[in-house]
PDB file of C-alpha atoms and ligand atoms in Angstrom:
ATOM      1  CA  MET H   1      -8.092 -25.767 -26.344  1.00 53.00           C
ATOM      2  CA  ASN H   2      -5.865 -24.087 -28.841  1.00 62.00           C
ATOM      3  CA  ASN H   3      -8.263 -24.210 -31.718  1.00 80.00           C
ATOM      4  CA  VAL H   4     -11.025 -22.436 -29.728  1.00 93.00           C
ATOM      5  CA  PRO H   5     -11.126 -18.899 -31.075  1.00 96.00           C
ATOM      6  CA  LEU H   6      -9.971 -16.374 -28.488  1.00 97.00           C
ATOM      7  CA  ILE H   7     -12.736 -14.021 -29.476  1.00 98.00           C
ATOM      8  CA  GLN H   8     -15.998 -14.980 -31.102  1.00 98.00           C
ATOM      9  CA  LEU H   9     -18.607 -12.225 -31.592  1.00 98.00           C
ATOM     10  CA  THR H  10     -21.931 -13.199 -33.106  1.00 98.00           C
ATOM     11  CA  SER H  11     -24.677 -10.700 -34.065  1.00 98.00           C
ATOM     12  CA  ILE H  12     -23.438  -8.088 -31.621  1.00 98.00           C
ATOM     13  CA  TYR H  13     -25.543  -4.930 -31.283  1.00 98.00           C
ATOM     14  CA  LYS H  14     -24.955  -2.009 -28.982  1.00 98.00           C
ATOM     15  CA  THR H  15     -27.520   0.722 -28.497  1.00 98.00           C
ATOM     16  CA  TYR H  16     -26.798   3.865 -26.405  1.00 98.00           C
ATOM     17  CA  HIS H  17     -29.653   5.748 -24.820  1.00 95.00           C
ATOM     18  CA  THR H  18     -29.268   9.462 -24.142  1.00 93.00           C
ATOM     19  CA  GLY H  19     -32.511  10.846 -22.800  1.00 93.00           C
ATOM     20  CA  LYS H  20     -35.149   9.913 -25.346  1.00 94.00           C
ATOM     21  CA  ILE H  21     -32.683   9.428 -28.138  1.00 95.00           C
ATOM     22  CA  SER H  22     -31.213   5.997 -28.845  1.00 96.00           C
ATOM     23  CA  PHE H  23     -28.298   5.377 -31.083  1.00 97.00           C
ATOM     24  CA  GLU H  24     -27.196   2.102 -32.562  1.00 98.00           C
ATOM     25  CA  ALA H  25     -23.424   2.231 -32.265  1.00 98.00           C
ATOM     26  CA  LEU H  26     -22.807  -1.402 -33.336  1.00 98.00           C
ATOM     27  CA  LYS H  27     -24.961  -3.341 -35.792  1.00 98.00           C
ATOM     28  CA  ASP H  28     -24.709  -7.047 -36.376  1.00 98.00           C
ATOM     29  CA  ILE H  29     -21.020  -7.447 -35.618  1.00 98.00           C
ATOM     30  CA  ASN H  30     -19.706 -10.932 -36.485  1.00 98.00           C
ATOM     31  CA  LEU H  31     -16.037 -11.493 -35.819  1.00 97.00           C
ATOM     32  CA  GLU H  32     -13.608 -14.219 -34.877  1.00 97.00           C
ATOM     33  CA  ILE H  33     -10.073 -13.587 -33.697  1.00 97.00           C
ATOM     34  CA  GLN H  34      -7.713 -16.477 -33.023  1.00 96.00           C
ATOM     35  CA  GLN H  35      -5.116 -16.687 -30.310  1.00 96.00           C
ATOM     36  CA  GLY H  36      -1.895 -14.981 -31.368  1.00 95.00           C
ATOM     37  CA  GLU H  37      -3.393 -12.739 -34.064  1.00 96.00           C
ATOM     38  CA  TYR H  38      -2.164  -9.170 -34.506  1.00 96.00           C
ATOM     39  CA  VAL H  39      -5.120  -7.073 -35.638  1.00 96.00           C
ATOM     40  CA  ALA H  40      -5.748  -3.450 -36.502  1.00 96.00           C
ATOM     41  CA  ILE H  41      -9.227  -1.888 -36.261  1.00 97.00           C
ATOM     42  CA  LEU H  42      -9.597   1.028 -38.559  1.00 95.00           C
ATOM     43  CA  GLY H  43     -12.445   3.413 -39.203  1.00 94.00           C
ATOM     44  CA  PRO H  44     -13.591   7.048 -39.050  1.00 93.00           C
ATOM     45  CA  SER H  45     -14.262   8.854 -35.843  1.00 94.00           C
ATOM     46  CA  GLY H  46     -17.678   7.850 -34.440  1.00 96.00           C
ATOM     47  CA  SER H  47     -17.790   4.580 -36.366  1.00 96.00           C
ATOM     48  CA  GLY H  48     -17.942   2.452 -33.181  1.00 97.00           C
ATOM     49  CA  LYS H  49     -14.308   1.383 -32.715  1.00 97.00           C
ATOM     50  CA  SER H  50     -14.131   2.253 -29.018  1.00 97.00           C
ATOM     51  CA  THR H  51     -17.558   0.739 -28.379  1.00 98.00           C
ATOM     52  CA  LEU H  52     -16.338  -2.510 -29.967  1.00 98.00           C
ATOM     53  CA  MET H  53     -13.075  -2.462 -27.998  1.00 98.00           C
ATOM     54  CA  GLN H  54     -14.932  -1.904 -24.726  1.00 97.00           C
ATOM     55  CA  ILE H  55     -17.091  -4.931 -25.422  1.00 98.00           C
ATOM     56  CA  ILE H  56     -14.102  -7.085 -26.449  1.00 98.00           C
ATOM     57  CA  GLY H  57     -12.260  -5.798 -23.352  1.00 97.00           C
ATOM     58  CA  CYS H  58     -15.125  -6.665 -21.028  1.00 97.00           C
ATOM     59  CA  LEU H  59     -15.494  -3.012 -20.019  1.00 95.00           C
ATOM     60  CA  SER H  60     -19.077  -3.072 -21.211  1.00 95.00           C
ATOM     61  CA  THR H  61     -21.652  -5.570 -22.486  1.00 96.00           C
ATOM     62  CA  PRO H  62     -23.513  -5.685 -25.764  1.00 97.00           C
ATOM     63  CA  THR H  63     -27.255  -4.870 -25.971  1.00 98.00           C
ATOM     64  CA  SER H  64     -27.698  -8.154 -27.754  1.00 98.00           C
ATOM     65  CA  GLY H  65     -25.638 -10.912 -29.332  1.00 98.00           C
ATOM     66  CA  SER H  66     -23.114 -13.427 -28.112  1.00 98.00           C
ATOM     67  CA  TYR H  67     -19.503 -12.895 -27.068  1.00 98.00           C
ATOM     68  CA  ARG H  68     -17.416 -15.959 -26.318  1.00 98.00           C
ATOM     69  CA  LEU H  69     -13.999 -15.362 -24.890  1.00 97.00           C
ATOM     70  CA  LEU H  70     -11.991 -18.567 -25.130  1.00 95.00           C
ATOM     71  CA  GLY H  71     -15.279 -20.413 -25.539  1.00 95.00           C
ATOM     72  CA  LYS H  72     -16.906 -18.889 -22.426  1.00 96.00           C
ATOM     73  CA  GLU H  73     -19.984 -16.716 -22.929  1.00 97.00           C
ATOM     74  CA  VAL H  74     -19.277 -13.319 -21.314  1.00 97.00           C
ATOM     75  CA  SER H  75     -21.979 -11.130 -22.858  1.00 96.00           C
ATOM     76  CA  GLN H  76     -24.344 -11.406 -19.921  1.00 93.00           C
ATOM     77  CA  LEU H  77     -21.929 -11.296 -16.964  1.00 95.00           C
ATOM     78  CA  SER H  78     -22.457  -8.870 -14.062  1.00 95.00           C
ATOM     79  CA  SER H  79     -19.995  -6.021 -13.728  1.00 94.00           C
ATOM     80  CA  ASN H  80     -18.167  -7.882 -10.907  1.00 94.00           C
ATOM     81  CA  GLU H  81     -17.800 -10.955 -13.008  1.00 95.00           C
ATOM     82  CA  LEU H  82     -16.637  -8.898 -15.956  1.00 95.00           C
ATOM     83  CA  ALA H  83     -14.050  -7.209 -13.792  1.00 95.00           C
ATOM     84  CA  ARG H  84     -12.704 -10.606 -12.795  1.00 94.00           C
ATOM     85  CA  VAL H  85     -12.410 -11.741 -16.438  1.00 95.00           C
ATOM     86  CA  ARG H  86     -10.738  -8.467 -17.353  1.00 95.00           C
ATOM     87  CA  ASN H  87      -8.271  -8.610 -14.539  1.00 94.00           C
ATOM     88  CA  ARG H  88      -7.255 -12.176 -15.341  1.00 93.00           C
ATOM     89  CA  GLN H  89      -7.148 -12.193 -19.153  1.00 95.00           C
ATOM     90  CA  ILE H  90      -7.033  -8.730 -20.627  1.00 97.00           C
ATOM     91  CA  GLY H  91      -4.651  -5.764 -20.630  1.00 96.00           C
ATOM     92  CA  PHE H  92      -6.159  -2.475 -21.855  1.00 96.00           C
ATOM     93  CA  VAL H  93      -4.210   0.562 -23.088  1.00 96.00           C
ATOM     94  CA  PHE H  94      -6.089   3.861 -23.648  1.00 94.00           C
ATOM     95  CA  GLN H  95      -5.292   6.916 -25.745  1.00 93.00           C
ATOM     96  CA  SER H  96      -5.451   9.056 -22.626  1.00 93.00           C
ATOM     97  CA  PHE H  97      -3.256   6.685 -20.558  1.00 94.00           C
ATOM     98  CA  ASN H  98      -5.718   6.562 -17.623  1.00 95.00           C
ATOM     99  CA  LEU H  99      -2.959   6.582 -15.000  1.00 97.00           C
ATOM    100  CA  LEU H 100      -3.140   7.921 -11.444  1.00 96.00           C
ATOM    101  CA  GLY H 101      -1.212  11.117 -12.021  1.00 92.00           C
ATOM    102  CA  GLN H 102      -0.004  11.673  -8.501  1.00 92.00           C
ATOM    103  CA  THR H 103       0.872   8.089  -7.571  1.00 96.00           C
ATOM    104  CA  ASN H 104       4.312   6.811  -8.384  1.00 97.00           C
ATOM    105  CA  ILE H 105       4.579   4.616 -11.479  1.00 98.00           C
ATOM    106  CA  VAL H 106       5.435   1.464  -9.511  1.00 98.00           C
ATOM    107  CA  ASP H 107       2.146   1.697  -7.614  1.00 97.00           C
ATOM    108  CA  ASN H 108       0.276   2.506 -10.864  1.00 98.00           C
ATOM    109  CA  VAL H 109       1.615  -0.630 -12.502  1.00 98.00           C
ATOM    110  CA  ALA H 110       1.137  -2.791  -9.390  1.00 98.00           C
ATOM    111  CA  LEU H 111      -2.550  -1.848  -9.089  1.00 96.00           C
ATOM    112  CA  PRO H 112      -4.024  -4.744 -11.173  1.00 96.00           C
ATOM    113  CA  LEU H 113      -2.132  -7.130  -8.890  1.00 97.00           C
ATOM    114  CA  VAL H 114      -3.939  -5.720  -5.837  1.00 95.00           C
ATOM    115  CA  TYR H 115      -7.163  -7.112  -7.301  1.00 92.00           C
ATOM    116  CA  GLN H 116      -5.413 -10.471  -7.785  1.00 93.00           C
ATOM    117  CA  ARG H 117      -4.507 -10.389  -4.100  1.00 93.00           C
ATOM    118  CA  VAL H 118      -0.763 -10.590  -4.824  1.00 96.00           C
ATOM    119  CA  GLY H 119       1.168  -9.562  -1.752  1.00 97.00           C
ATOM    120  CA  SER H 120       2.692  -6.108  -1.594  1.00 97.00           C
ATOM    121  CA  VAL H 121       6.383  -7.156  -1.802  1.00 98.00           C
ATOM    122  CA  GLU H 122       5.711  -9.345  -4.810  1.00 98.00           C
ATOM    123  CA  ARG H 123       3.524  -6.646  -6.439  1.00 98.00           C
ATOM    124  CA  THR H 124       6.281  -4.123  -6.162  1.00 98.00           C
ATOM    125  CA  ARG H 125       8.873  -6.578  -7.475  1.00 98.00           C
ATOM    126  CA  ARG H 126       6.794  -7.443 -10.529  1.00 98.00           C
ATOM    127  CA  ALA H 127       5.887  -3.838 -11.263  1.00 98.00           C
ATOM    128  CA  LYS H 128       9.514  -2.744 -11.108  1.00 98.00           C
ATOM    129  CA  GLU H 129      10.561  -5.619 -13.309  1.00 97.00           C
ATOM    130  CA  MET H 130       7.984  -4.785 -15.968  1.00 96.00           C
ATOM    131  CA  LEU H 131       8.809  -1.038 -15.901  1.00 97.00           C
ATOM    132  CA  THR H 132      12.491  -1.867 -16.230  1.00 96.00           C
ATOM    133  CA  LYS H 133      11.749  -4.124 -19.183  1.00 93.00           C
ATOM    134  CA  LEU H 134       9.965  -1.205 -20.861  1.00 94.00           C
ATOM    135  CA  GLY H 135      12.893   1.077 -20.385  1.00 94.00           C
ATOM    136  CA  LEU H 136      11.595   3.034 -17.352  1.00 96.00           C
ATOM    137  CA  GLY H 137      14.041   1.667 -14.788  1.00 97.00           C
ATOM    138  CA  GLU H 138      15.469   5.147 -14.172  1.00 97.00           C
ATOM    139  CA  HIS H 139      12.048   6.607 -13.373  1.00 97.00           C
ATOM    140  CA  LEU H 140      10.688   4.219 -10.753  1.00 97.00           C
ATOM    141  CA  LYS H 141      10.250   6.990  -8.185  1.00 97.00           C
ATOM    142  CA  HIS H 142       8.459   9.328 -10.600  1.00 97.00           C
ATOM    143  CA  GLN H 143       4.759  10.022 -10.940  1.00 97.00           C
ATOM    144  CA  PRO H 144       3.119  10.015 -14.345  1.00 97.00           C
ATOM    145  CA  ASN H 145       2.739  13.807 -14.133  1.00 96.00           C
ATOM    146  CA  GLU H 146       6.517  14.066 -14.251  1.00 96.00           C
ATOM    147  CA  LEU H 147       6.873  12.004 -17.452  1.00 97.00           C
ATOM    148  CA  SER H 148       6.498  12.626 -21.155  1.00 96.00           C
ATOM    149  CA  GLY H 149       3.577  11.286 -23.203  1.00 95.00           C
ATOM    150  CA  GLY H 150       5.602   8.422 -24.581  1.00 95.00           C
ATOM    151  CA  GLN H 151       6.840   7.496 -21.121  1.00 96.00           C
ATOM    152  CA  LYS H 152       3.266   7.632 -19.720  1.00 96.00           C
ATOM    153  CA  GLN H 153       2.057   5.308 -22.401  1.00 95.00           C
ATOM    154  CA  ARG H 154       4.862   2.890 -21.611  1.00 95.00           C
ATOM    155  CA  VAL H 155       3.741   2.984 -17.959  1.00 97.00           C
ATOM    156  CA  ALA H 156       0.219   2.189 -19.105  1.00 97.00           C
ATOM    157  CA  ILE H 157       1.531  -0.679 -21.223  1.00 96.00           C
ATOM    158  CA  ALA H 158       3.470  -1.985 -18.234  1.00 96.00           C
ATOM    159  CA  ARG H 159       0.248  -1.881 -16.183  1.00 97.00           C
ATOM    160  CA  ALA H 160      -1.554  -3.773 -18.993  1.00 96.00           C
ATOM    161  CA  LEU H 161       1.172  -6.424 -19.063  1.00 95.00           C
ATOM    162  CA  VAL H 162       1.896  -6.949 -15.391  1.00 96.00           C
ATOM    163  CA  THR H 163      -0.837  -9.567 -14.996  1.00 95.00           C
ATOM    164  CA  ASN H 164       0.544 -11.444 -17.988  1.00 94.00           C
ATOM    165  CA  PRO H 165      -2.737 -11.343 -19.979  1.00 95.00           C
ATOM    166  CA  ASP H 166      -3.340 -13.305 -23.173  1.00 92.00           C
ATOM    167  CA  LEU H 167      -5.074 -10.420 -24.844  1.00 97.00           C
ATOM    168  CA  ILE H 168      -3.755  -6.899 -25.225  1.00 97.00           C
ATOM    169  CA  LEU H 169      -6.215  -4.195 -26.388  1.00 98.00           C
ATOM    170  CA  ALA H 170      -5.076  -0.694 -27.301  1.00 97.00           C
ATOM    171  CA  ASP H 171      -7.526   2.039 -28.283  1.00 97.00           C
ATOM    172  CA  GLU H 172      -5.616   4.696 -30.292  1.00 95.00           C
ATOM    173  CA  PRO H 173      -2.553   4.216 -28.102  1.00 95.00           C
ATOM    174  CA  THR H 174      -0.468   6.629 -30.208  1.00 93.00           C
ATOM    175  CA  GLY H 175      -3.209   9.250 -30.562  1.00 91.00           C
ATOM    176  CA  ASN H 176      -1.636  11.597 -27.981  1.00 90.00           C
ATOM    177  CA  LEU H 177       1.976  10.915 -28.872  1.00 90.00           C
ATOM    178  CA  ASP H 178       4.562  12.523 -31.147  1.00 91.00           C
ATOM    179  CA  SER H 179       5.537  10.290 -34.033  1.00 90.00           C
ATOM    180  CA  GLN H 180       8.818   9.087 -32.485  1.00 91.00           C
ATOM    181  CA  SER H 181       7.101   7.963 -29.246  1.00 91.00           C
ATOM    182  CA  GLY H 182       4.290   6.526 -31.293  1.00 91.00           C
ATOM    183  CA  GLN H 183       6.746   4.378 -33.237  1.00 90.00           C
ATOM    184  CA  GLU H 184       8.304   3.152 -29.991  1.00 90.00           C
ATOM    185  CA  VAL H 185       4.903   2.140 -28.698  1.00 91.00           C
ATOM    186  CA  VAL H 186       4.076   0.329 -31.907  1.00 92.00           C
ATOM    187  CA  ALA H 187       7.390  -1.489 -31.726  1.00 92.00           C
ATOM    188  CA  LEU H 188       6.414  -2.722 -28.233  1.00 92.00           C
ATOM    189  CA  PHE H 189       3.122  -4.112 -29.592  1.00 94.00           C
ATOM    190  CA  GLU H 190       5.038  -5.811 -32.405  1.00 94.00           C
ATOM    191  CA  GLN H 191       7.311  -7.425 -29.858  1.00 94.00           C
ATOM    192  CA  LEU H 192       4.371  -8.629 -27.784  1.00 94.00           C
ATOM    193  CA  SER H 193       2.778 -10.086 -30.882  1.00 95.00           C
ATOM    194  CA  SER H 194       5.940 -11.945 -31.813  1.00 95.00           C
ATOM    195  CA  GLN H 195       5.938 -13.425 -28.284  1.00 94.00           C
ATOM    196  CA  GLY H 196       2.550 -14.964 -29.024  1.00 94.00           C
ATOM    197  CA  LYS H 197       0.186 -12.485 -27.362  1.00 96.00           C
ATOM    198  CA  THR H 198      -2.991 -11.553 -29.158  1.00 97.00           C
ATOM    199  CA  VAL H 199      -2.836  -7.833 -29.818  1.00 97.00           C
ATOM    200  CA  ILE H 200      -5.697  -5.636 -31.134  1.00 97.00           C
ATOM    201  CA  VAL H 201      -4.976  -1.977 -31.839  1.00 97.00           C
ATOM    202  CA  VAL H 202      -7.460   0.737 -32.857  1.00 96.00           C
ATOM    203  CA  THR H 203      -5.695   3.325 -34.950  1.00 91.00           C
ATOM    204  CA  HIS H 204      -6.304   6.146 -37.405  1.00 84.00           C
ATOM    205  CA  ASP H 205      -2.805   5.739 -38.671  1.00 84.00           C
ATOM    206  CA  LEU H 206      -2.638   3.832 -41.947  1.00 85.00           C
ATOM    207  CA  GLU H 207       1.095   3.428 -41.643  1.00 83.00           C
ATOM    208  CA  ILE H 208       0.652   1.592 -38.323  1.00 86.00           C
ATOM    209  CA  ALA H 209      -2.190  -0.534 -39.650  1.00 88.00           C
ATOM    210  CA  ASP H 210      -0.178  -1.521 -42.731  1.00 87.00           C
ATOM    211  CA  ARG H 211       2.362  -3.245 -40.465  1.00 87.00           C
ATOM    212  CA  MET H 212      -0.297  -5.416 -38.896  1.00 89.00           C
ATOM    213  CA  LYS H 213      -1.280  -8.814 -40.197  1.00 84.00           C
ATOM    214  CA  ARG H 214      -5.030  -8.261 -40.344  1.00 95.00           C
ATOM    215  CA  ILE H 215      -7.009  -5.063 -40.750  1.00 95.00           C
ATOM    216  CA  ILE H 216     -10.695  -4.812 -39.788  1.00 96.00           C
ATOM    217  CA  HIS H 217     -12.533  -1.842 -41.251  1.00 95.00           C
ATOM    218  CA  ILE H 218     -15.502  -0.474 -39.393  1.00 96.00           C
ATOM    219  CA  ARG H 219     -17.963   2.103 -40.636  1.00 97.00           C
ATOM    220  CA  ASP H 220     -21.263   3.312 -39.160  1.00 98.00           C
ATOM    221  CA  GLY H 221     -21.186   0.514 -36.583  1.00 98.00           C
ATOM    222  CA  LYS H 222     -20.665  -2.269 -39.106  1.00 98.00           C
ATOM    223  CA  ILE H 223     -17.637  -4.265 -40.136  1.00 97.00           C
ATOM    224  CA  VAL H 224     -17.191  -3.539 -43.831  1.00 95.00           C
ATOM    225  CA  ASN H 225     -14.007  -5.525 -44.354  1.00 89.00           C
ATOM    226  CA  GLY H 226     -11.682  -7.942 -42.535  1.00 82.00           C
ATOM    227  CA  ALA H 227     -14.195 -10.017 -40.515  1.00 84.00           C
TER     228      ALA H 227
HETATM  229  N1  LIG O 301     -21.686   6.411 -23.661  1.00 69.92           N
HETATM  230  C1  LIG O 301     -22.256   6.834 -24.785  1.00 69.92           C
HETATM  231  N2  LIG O 301     -23.511   7.341 -24.794  1.00 69.92           N
HETATM  232  C2  LIG O 301     -24.126   7.750 -25.939  1.00 69.92           C
HETATM  233  N3  LIG O 301     -23.551   7.685 -27.163  1.00 69.92           N
HETATM  234  C3  LIG O 301     -22.293   7.163 -27.209  1.00 69.92           C
HETATM  235  C4  LIG O 301     -21.582   6.734 -26.045  1.00 69.92           C
HETATM  236  N4  LIG O 301     -20.351   6.277 -26.402  1.00 69.92           N
HETATM  237  C5  LIG O 301     -20.311   6.412 -27.780  1.00 69.92           C
HETATM  238  N5  LIG O 301     -21.452   6.964 -28.233  1.00 69.92           N
HETATM  239  C6  LIG O 301     -21.769   7.238 -29.656  1.00 69.92           C
HETATM  240  O1  LIG O 301     -21.568   6.024 -30.391  1.00 69.92           O
HETATM  241  C7  LIG O 301     -20.917   6.278 -31.626  1.00 69.92           C
HETATM  242  C8  LIG O 301     -19.639   5.460 -31.681  1.00 69.92           C
HETATM  243  O2  LIG O 301     -18.733   5.935 -30.677  1.00 69.92           O
HETATM  244  P1  LIG O 301     -17.284   5.310 -30.467  1.00 69.92           P
HETATM  245  O3  LIG O 301     -17.465   3.844 -30.297  1.00 69.92           O
HETATM  246  O4  LIG O 301     -16.640   6.084 -29.415  1.00 69.92           O
HETATM  247  O5  LIG O 301     -16.644   5.584 -31.947  1.00 69.92           O
HETATM  248  P2  LIG O 301     -15.094   5.708 -32.303  1.00 69.92           P
HETATM  249  O6  LIG O 301     -14.229   5.115 -31.251  1.00 69.92           O
HETATM  250  O7  LIG O 301     -15.021   4.980 -33.611  1.00 69.92           O
HETATM  251  O8  LIG O 301     -14.840   7.177 -32.548  1.00 69.92           O
HETATM  252  C9  LIG O 301     -20.667   7.779 -31.653  1.00 69.92           C
HETATM  253  O9  LIG O 301     -21.707   8.377 -32.456  1.00 69.92           O
HETATM  254  C10 LIG O 301     -20.763   8.233 -30.245  1.00 69.92           C
HETATM  255  O10 LIG O 301     -21.245   9.530 -30.150  1.00 69.92           O
HETATM  256 MG1  LIG O 302     -12.734   5.921 -30.102  1.00 69.92          MG
END
């Protein structure tokens, strides 16, 4: 099982249709990522980084091509099936946090466990434990709206980790943060990587990418380096 690539993308294309106009956002992407790798995805704005991350993260499906996640073909799954894979195996962190602003942070973090049918007492226990691990133990009663950007992103990371996924995906996770909070967030990803998680981070920041073991460059929807 361990030598099956975690991610195996073969001839992936993604075309968006807006009215009569179609746009090929990904063209012939071929990529393998092994379990435990720590990978940066780098490229100019509009080059297809988020599109690629959404496909890897089972938030969307490719127009054509094959995506095997731990050997299982997921490119043609229905949205319900994709949601199940996502909930079980993947933690996603977004630039814009995507938290419920007026719900306390414990309930935000516990939400993925609702879909796993974990009971409410256990959900709360696990959410509090994860938030405390990430240094938010003093803020358990707060809502995201009451926190700083760096704290919000740590809540989002706690939510991504609470289901104990193998794969952590982060799309420009430091894009809305000051540099100090950004560094704290990057340190968290480094820690996860050293614990054996597979971590893929989209970033504009060359300094961040330089600290990662593998850098994939994407331009105009194609991987130009690092595949
Ligand atoms: N939902 C969508 N509908 C139509 N075009 C889209 C959509 N999402 C992204 N695009 C287009 O696809 C290209 C790649 O976008 P994206 O993957 O978000 O790039 P990046 O994350 O590298 O900035 C861009 O030209 C963008 O305008
Ligand atoms: Mg993007």
